Amino acid sequence: MNIKNSSAGPDRPETPPTDHDLSADDIRSGLKSTFWREIVCRRSVSSTNDIGLSLPLDDDQGNSGVAVVADRQEKGRGRFTRTWFSPPGLNIYLSIVLKPDIPPVDAPFLTILAALAAAAALHRETGIPVSIKWPNDLLMSGRKLGGILTEARTAQGVITRAVIGIGINLNSSTDDLPPEISGKATSVLIETGATVSRGRVTAAIMNEFESRYKKLQAIGVVPLVQELRPLLTCLGRDIVVTDGTSKISGFAEDIDDEGRLVLRLPSGLRRKIGSGEITDTGKM
Ligand code: BTN
């Protein structure tokens, strides 16, 4: 294992050297701009999203970002209060912290943006074609390669903080996956047979995120929707969407300019759905 320093920002002390091959300096060396004000790199955290939710933010945070990465998470979490498998030394646990200058109604686009950024970075760095299961799953060969968990804070109708958590199964082997997810999950290593540098892929995700984020703030959501459509697994298929309690079945027709799924119900009526989890019925 390499011994490398991780670094912190001006108002926080250096974190001690780590015994894992992930460092803030490595990540920073792969970044294309100074947009990233701080990279917090820790050995072990409860959840990088927890760190992201508690960091102090600057007033100019709208024009810069902070990234929190960790070698492992003790309490990595996914959507619907699920646990996110977060062993040491293998995978990416990244939380991007922003004060985005976008209306709260556009907050779901931060999840979509992160999914697009991760898909583009993985394709660029590893060659694998990643698809997106609306709104937040990254899939390869029909199995889950990664996921996004966005947590936002608002006050007086303004987003005061958004923490976009990105988990990618990079170097886990089939044997590393716990039995409860082994049939449903995959990793870059499983798909390609090759291990990949976590620092390099993390920097690539941050670069791809930054360019789309700047476009979102300057132009709005339309370019993101256009980029998303061809990557979605569900369009043109019969699906079931659940929000954890109720289920809606229908034909997935499109994604609208608010990032909502447009579902044609068996009655012929159309329904727009802002969040939920999709199950594909296997029918087109
Ligand atoms: C999901 O698919 O349910 C979302 C998974 C999100 C996992 C990432 S790993 C980094 C960040 N920290 C967490 O605790 N969760 C997110």
Tab-separated table of N, CA, C and O in Angstrom, residues 127-199:
chain	number	residue	atom	x	y	z
A	127	GLY	N	-13.556	2.758	-20.614
A	127	GLY	CA	-14.129	2.278	-21.880
A	127	GLY	C	-15.490	1.613	-21.738
A	127	GLY	O	-16.107	1.256	-22.727
A	128	ILE	N	-15.991	1.443	-20.498
A	128	ILE	CA	-17.257	0.713	-20.382
A	128	ILE	C	-18.450	1.649	-20.615
A	128	ILE	O	-18.449	2.791	-20.174
A	129	PRO	N	-19.463	1.153	-21.347
A	129	PRO	CA	-20.659	1.959	-21.580
A	129	PRO	C	-21.600	1.834	-20.376
A	129	PRO	O	-22.091	0.750	-20.091
A	130	VAL	N	-21.808	2.911	-19.686
A	130	VAL	CA	-22.646	2.889	-18.474
A	130	VAL	C	-24.009	3.468	-18.819
A	130	VAL	O	-24.101	4.489	-19.491
A	131	SER	N	-25.061	2.797	-18.393
A	131	SER	CA	-26.400	3.370	-18.594
A	131	SER	C	-26.955	3.826	-17.246
A	131	SER	O	-26.391	3.526	-16.182
A	132	ILE	N	-28.055	4.555	-17.322
A	132	ILE	CA	-28.613	5.167	-16.105
A	132	ILE	C	-30.028	4.668	-15.890
A	132	ILE	O	-30.879	4.757	-16.781
A	133	LYS	N	-30.253	4.123	-14.704
A	133	LYS	CA	-31.618	3.751	-14.326
A	133	LYS	C	-32.164	4.940	-13.561
A	133	LYS	O	-31.688	5.238	-12.461
A	134	TRP	N	-33.131	5.628	-14.184
A	134	TRP	CA	-33.669	6.858	-13.595
A	134	TRP	C	-34.068	6.619	-12.140
A	134	TRP	O	-34.654	5.584	-11.859
A	135	PRO	N	-33.779	7.557	-11.219
A	135	PRO	CA	-33.029	8.772	-11.520
A	135	PRO	C	-31.563	8.685	-11.124
A	135	PRO	O	-30.810	9.595	-11.454
A	136	ASN	N	-31.129	7.604	-10.469
A	136	ASN	CA	-29.817	7.733	-9.831
A	136	ASN	C	-28.926	6.507	-9.863
A	136	ASN	O	-27.885	6.503	-9.218
A	137	ASP	N	-29.320	5.464	-10.567
A	137	ASP	CA	-28.474	4.262	-10.560
A	137	ASP	C	-27.606	4.209	-11.812
A	137	ASP	O	-28.098	4.454	-12.924
A	138	LEU	N	-26.352	3.806	-11.628
A	138	LEU	CA	-25.459	3.577	-12.771
A	138	LEU	C	-25.419	2.075	-13.008
A	138	LEU	O	-25.137	1.306	-12.075
A	139	LEU	N	-25.716	1.675	-14.235
A	139	LEU	CA	-25.800	0.245	-14.539
A	139	LEU	C	-24.803	-0.162	-15.612
A	139	LEU	O	-24.475	0.618	-16.500
A	140	MET	N	-24.370	-1.406	-15.504
A	140	MET	CA	-23.537	-2.014	-16.546
A	140	MET	C	-23.979	-3.469	-16.611
A	140	MET	O	-24.111	-4.123	-15.558
A	141	SER	N	-24.238	-3.964	-17.776
A	141	SER	CA	-24.725	-5.338	-17.974
A	141	SER	C	-25.963	-5.595	-17.110
A	141	SER	O	-26.123	-6.704	-16.572
A	142	GLY	N	-26.803	-4.590	-16.934
A	142	GLY	CA	-28.027	-4.756	-16.149
A	142	GLY	C	-27.808	-4.830	-14.649
A	142	GLY	O	-28.733	-5.071	-13.888
A	143	ARG	N	-26.580	-4.650	-14.213
A	143	ARG	CA	-26.288	-4.696	-12.765
A	143	ARG	C	-25.806	-3.345	-12.283
A	143	ARG	O	-25.267	-2.550	-13.051
A	144	LYS	N	-25.943	-3.151	-10.972
A	144	LYS	CA	-25.649	-1.824	-10.421
A	144	LYS	C	-24.148	-1.637	-10.202
A	144	LYS	O	-23.505	-2.392	-9.474
A	145	LEU	N	-23.645	-0.567	-10.839
A	145	LEU	CA	-22.227	-0.231	-10.739
A	145	LEU	C	-22.019	0.919	-9.752
A	145	LEU	O	-20.946	1.085	-9.173
A	146	GLY	N	-23.063	1.717	-9.598
A	146	GLY	CA	-22.932	2.861	-8.696
A	146	GLY	C	-24.269	3.510	-8.442
A	146	GLY	O	-25.287	3.140	-9.059
A	147	GLY	N	-24.272	4.457	-7.516
A	147	GLY	CA	-25.514	5.153	-7.181
A	147	GLY	C	-25.222	6.545	-6.657
A	147	GLY	O	-24.084	6.848	-6.258
A	148	ILE	N	-26.249	7.374	-6.686
A	148	ILE	CA	-26.127	8.764	-6.241
A	148	ILE	C	-27.148	9.007	-5.131
A	148	ILE	O	-28.308	8.598	-5.259
A	149	LEU	N	-26.714	9.676	-4.083
A	149	LEU	CA	-27.632	10.082	-3.012
A	149	LEU	C	-27.431	11.577	-2.763
A	149	LEU	O	-26.403	11.997	-2.237
A	150	THR	N	-28.422	12.368	-3.180
A	150	THR	CA	-28.329	13.822	-3.001
A	150	THR	C	-29.136	14.236	-1.785
A	150	THR	O	-30.293	13.840	-1.633
A	151	GLU	N	-28.508	15.031	-0.905
A	151	GLU	CA	-29.204	15.545	0.276
A	151	GLU	C	-29.038	17.064	0.261
A	151	GLU	O	-27.914	17.558	0.153
A	152	ALA	N	-30.161	17.779	0.319
A	152	ALA	CA	-30.091	19.242	0.219
A	152	ALA	C	-30.696	19.891	1.447
A	152	ALA	O	-31.567	19.321	2.106
A	153	ARG	N	-30.205	21.083	1.764
A	153	ARG	CA	-30.790	21.905	2.815
A	153	ARG	C	-31.314	23.182	2.158
A	153	ARG	O	-30.631	23.761	1.308
A	154	THR	N	-32.508	23.614	2.560
A	154	THR	CA	-33.051	24.852	1.994
A	154	THR	C	-33.478	25.784	3.123
A	154	THR	O	-33.763	25.340	4.239
A	155	ALA	N	-33.475	27.078	2.846
A	155	ALA	CA	-34.001	28.072	3.785
A	155	ALA	C	-34.618	29.191	2.967
A	155	ALA	O	-34.002	29.670	1.995
A	156	GLN	N	-35.798	29.593	3.329
A	156	GLN	CA	-36.532	30.645	2.618
A	156	GLN	C	-36.531	30.434	1.101
A	156	GLN	O	-36.244	31.344	0.320
A	157	GLY	N	-36.802	29.211	0.710
A	157	GLY	CA	-36.947	28.921	-0.718
A	157	GLY	C	-35.637	28.898	-1.492
A	157	GLY	O	-35.645	28.899	-2.726
A	158	VAL	N	-34.501	28.846	-0.781
A	158	VAL	CA	-33.202	28.846	-1.464
A	158	VAL	C	-32.423	27.609	-1.004
A	158	VAL	O	-32.475	27.241	0.176
A	159	ILE	N	-31.698	26.989	-1.931
A	159	ILE	CA	-30.843	25.863	-1.530
A	159	ILE	C	-29.603	26.440	-0.842
A	159	ILE	O	-28.841	27.194	-1.449
A	160	THR	N	-29.424	26.120	0.421
A	160	THR	CA	-28.256	26.636	1.148
A	160	THR	C	-27.089	25.654	1.081
A	160	THR	O	-25.938	26.036	1.311
A	161	ARG	N	-27.379	24.417	0.803
A	161	ARG	CA	-26.312	23.421	0.680
A	161	ARG	C	-26.871	22.189	-0.043
A	161	ARG	O	-27.971	21.746	0.249
A	162	ALA	N	-26.067	21.705	-0.964
A	162	ALA	CA	-26.411	20.425	-1.587
A	162	ALA	C	-25.216	19.495	-1.438
A	162	ALA	O	-24.077	19.905	-1.684
A	163	VAL	N	-25.479	18.290	-1.000
A	163	VAL	CA	-24.422	17.287	-0.871
A	163	VAL	C	-24.803	16.133	-1.802
A	163	VAL	O	-25.844	15.500	-1.619
A	164	ILE	N	-23.969	15.942	-2.795
A	164	ILE	CA	-24.268	14.933	-3.814
A	164	ILE	C	-23.291	13.777	-3.605
A	164	ILE	O	-22.098	13.894	-3.897
A	165	GLY	N	-23.803	12.689	-3.058
A	165	GLY	CA	-22.961	11.535	-2.729
A	165	GLY	C	-22.924	10.557	-3.889
A	165	GLY	O	-23.968	10.172	-4.427
A	166	ILE	N	-21.717	10.177	-4.276
A	166	ILE	CA	-21.532	9.288	-5.428
A	166	ILE	C	-20.755	8.053	-4.957
A	166	ILE	O	-19.648	8.175	-4.424
A	167	GLY	N	-21.341	6.898	-5.130
A	167	GLY	CA	-20.650	5.650	-4.781
A	167	GLY	C	-20.451	4.829	-6.045
A	167	GLY	O	-21.407	4.606	-6.785
A	168	ILE	N	-19.207	4.411	-6.306
A	168	ILE	CA	-18.915	3.611	-7.508
A	168	ILE	C	-18.170	2.343	-7.089
A	168	ILE	O	-17.147	2.423	-6.396
A	169	ASN	N	-18.675	1.200	-7.522
A	169	ASN	CA	-17.957	-0.055	-7.297
A	169	ASN	C	-16.862	-0.162	-8.349
A	169	ASN	O	-17.142	-0.429	-9.512
A	170	LEU	N	-15.635	0.075	-7.921
A	170	LEU	CA	-14.540	0.146	-8.892
A	170	LEU	C	-13.754	-1.164	-8.913
A	170	LEU	O	-13.710	-1.852	-9.917
A	171	ASN	N	-13.129	-1.478	-7.793
A	171	ASN	CA	-12.181	-2.596	-7.775
A	171	ASN	C	-12.628	-3.764	-6.891
A	171	ASN	O	-11.803	-4.578	-6.479
A	172	SER	N	-13.918	-3.835	-6.605
A	172	SER	CA	-14.440	-5.001	-5.867
A	172	SER	C	-14.503	-6.197	-6.809
A	172	SER	O	-14.992	-6.077	-7.934
A	173	SER	N	-14.032	-7.348	-6.337
A	173	SER	CA	-14.172	-8.571	-7.149
A	173	SER	C	-15.505	-9.233	-6.782
A	173	SER	O	-16.155	-8.846	-5.799
A	174	THR	N	-15.893	-10.235	-7.533
A	174	THR	CA	-17.138	-10.947	-7.225
A	174	THR	C	-17.087	-11.478	-5.790
A	174	THR	O	-18.084	-11.409	-5.059
A	175	ASP	N	-15.924	-11.963	-5.391
A	175	ASP	CA	-15.791	-12.511	-4.027
A	175	ASP	C	-15.931	-11.434	-2.955
A	175	ASP	O	-16.257	-11.738	-1.806
A	176	ASP	N	-15.620	-10.184	-3.314
A	176	ASP	CA	-15.725	-9.096	-2.321
A	176	ASP	C	-17.183	-8.713	-2.037
A	176	ASP	O	-17.471	-8.098	-1.015
A	177	LEU	N	-18.083	-8.996	-2.986
A	177	LEU	CA	-19.467	-8.517	-2.829
A	177	LEU	C	-20.214	-9.382	-1.822
A	177	LEU	O	-20.160	-10.614	-1.903
A	178	PRO	N	-20.921	-8.756	-0.877
A	178	PRO	CA	-21.692	-9.558	0.065
A	178	PRO	C	-22.846	-10.276	-0.649
A	178	PRO	O	-23.342	-9.776	-1.661
A	179	PRO	N	-23.248	-11.450	-0.149
A	179	PRO	CA	-24.255	-12.263	-0.862
A	179	PRO	C	-25.541	-11.503	-1.167
A	179	PRO	O	-26.143	-11.720	-2.222
A	180	GLU	N	-25.931	-10.572	-0.284
A	180	GLU	CA	-27.224	-9.907	-0.510
A	180	GLU	C	-27.219	-8.984	-1.737
A	180	GLU	O	-28.273	-8.640	-2.255
A	181	ILE	N	-26.028	-8.592	-2.221
A	181	ILE	CA	-26.024	-7.754	-3.432
A	181	ILE	C	-25.308	-8.423	-4.609
A	181	ILE	O	-25.307	-7.875	-5.712
A	182	SER	N	-24.715	-9.591	-4.394
A	182	SER	CA	-23.837	-10.136	-5.441
A	182	SER	C	-24.582	-10.425	-6.749
A	182	SER	O	-24.003	-10.307	-7.819
A	183	GLY	N	-25.865	-10.759	-6.687
A	183	GLY	CA	-26.598	-11.012	-7.930
A	183	GLY	C	-27.001	-9.743	-8.648
A	183	GLY	O	-27.312	-9.768	-9.842
A	184	LYS	N	-27.001	-8.617	-7.931
A	184	LYS	CA	-27.531	-7.376	-8.502
A	184	LYS	C	-26.454	-6.347	-8.806
A	184	LYS	O	-26.690	-5.375	-9.506
A	185	ALA	N	-25.274	-6.528	-8.203
A	185	ALA	CA	-24.233	-5.494	-8.317
A	185	ALA	C	-23.090	-5.960	-9.207
A	185	ALA	O	-22.886	-7.153	-9.417
A	186	THR	N	-22.357	-4.991	-9.738
A	186	THR	CA	-21.151	-5.300	-10.485
A	186	THR	C	-20.100	-4.242	-10.160
A	186	THR	O	-20.335	-3.364	-9.330
A	187	SER	N	-18.938	-4.354	-10.788
A	187	SER	CA	-17.883	-3.358	-10.581
A	187	SER	C	-17.099	-3.230	-11.878
A	187	SER	O	-17.221	-4.078	-12.775
A	188	VAL	N	-16.263	-2.198	-11.936
A	188	VAL	CA	-15.418	-2.043	-13.125
A	188	VAL	C	-14.491	-3.246	-13.245
A	188	VAL	O	-14.300	-3.798	-14.338
A	189	LEU	N	-13.945	-3.710	-12.121
A	189	LEU	CA	-13.056	-4.877	-12.166
A	189	LEU	C	-13.787	-6.099	-12.707
A	189	LEU	O	-13.268	-6.823	-13.567
A	190	ILE	N	-15.005	-6.326	-12.230
A	190	ILE	CA	-15.767	-7.495	-12.692
A	190	ILE	C	-16.046	-7.381	-14.199
A	190	ILE	O	-15.961	-8.347	-14.941
A	191	GLU	N	-16.348	-6.168	-14.645
A	191	GLU	CA	-16.718	-5.982	-16.056
A	191	GLU	C	-15.521	-6.025	-16.998
A	191	GLU	O	-15.647	-6.462	-18.133
A	192	THR	N	-14.363	-5.533	-16.533
A	192	THR	CA	-13.234	-5.390	-17.476
A	192	THR	C	-12.060	-6.310	-17.133
A	192	THR	O	-11.162	-6.481	-17.959
A	193	GLY	N	-12.017	-6.821	-15.911
A	193	GLY	CA	-10.881	-7.635	-15.487
A	193	GLY	C	-9.682	-6.805	-15.068
A	193	GLY	O	-8.629	-7.344	-14.759
A	194	ALA	N	-9.832	-5.468	-15.057
A	194	ALA	CA	-8.686	-4.610	-14.722
A	194	ALA	C	-9.006	-3.718	-13.526
A	194	ALA	O	-10.136	-3.236	-13.393
A	195	THR	N	-8.002	-3.507	-12.669
A	195	THR	CA	-8.198	-2.548	-11.578
A	195	THR	C	-7.902	-1.145	-12.110
A	195	THR	O	-7.137	-0.970	-13.053
A	196	VAL	N	-8.534	-0.156	-11.474
A	196	VAL	CA	-8.418	1.225	-11.931
A	196	VAL	C	-8.042	2.104	-10.735
A	196	VAL	O	-8.445	1.810	-9.601
A	197	SER	N	-7.326	3.169	-10.993
A	197	SER	CA	-6.932	4.086	-9.924
A	197	SER	C	-8.139	4.872	-9.422
A	197	SER	O	-8.822	5.558	-10.209
A	198	ARG	N	-8.377	4.796	-8.139
A	198	ARG	CA	-9.522	5.534	-7.571
A	198	ARG	C	-9.331	7.039	-7.714
A	198	ARG	O	-10.267	7.779	-7.971
A	199	GLY	N	-8.080	7.491	-7.523
A	199	GLY	CA	-7.804	8.926	-7.614
A	199	GLY	C	-8.075	9.455	-9.013
A	199	GLY	O	-8.667	10.518	-9.188
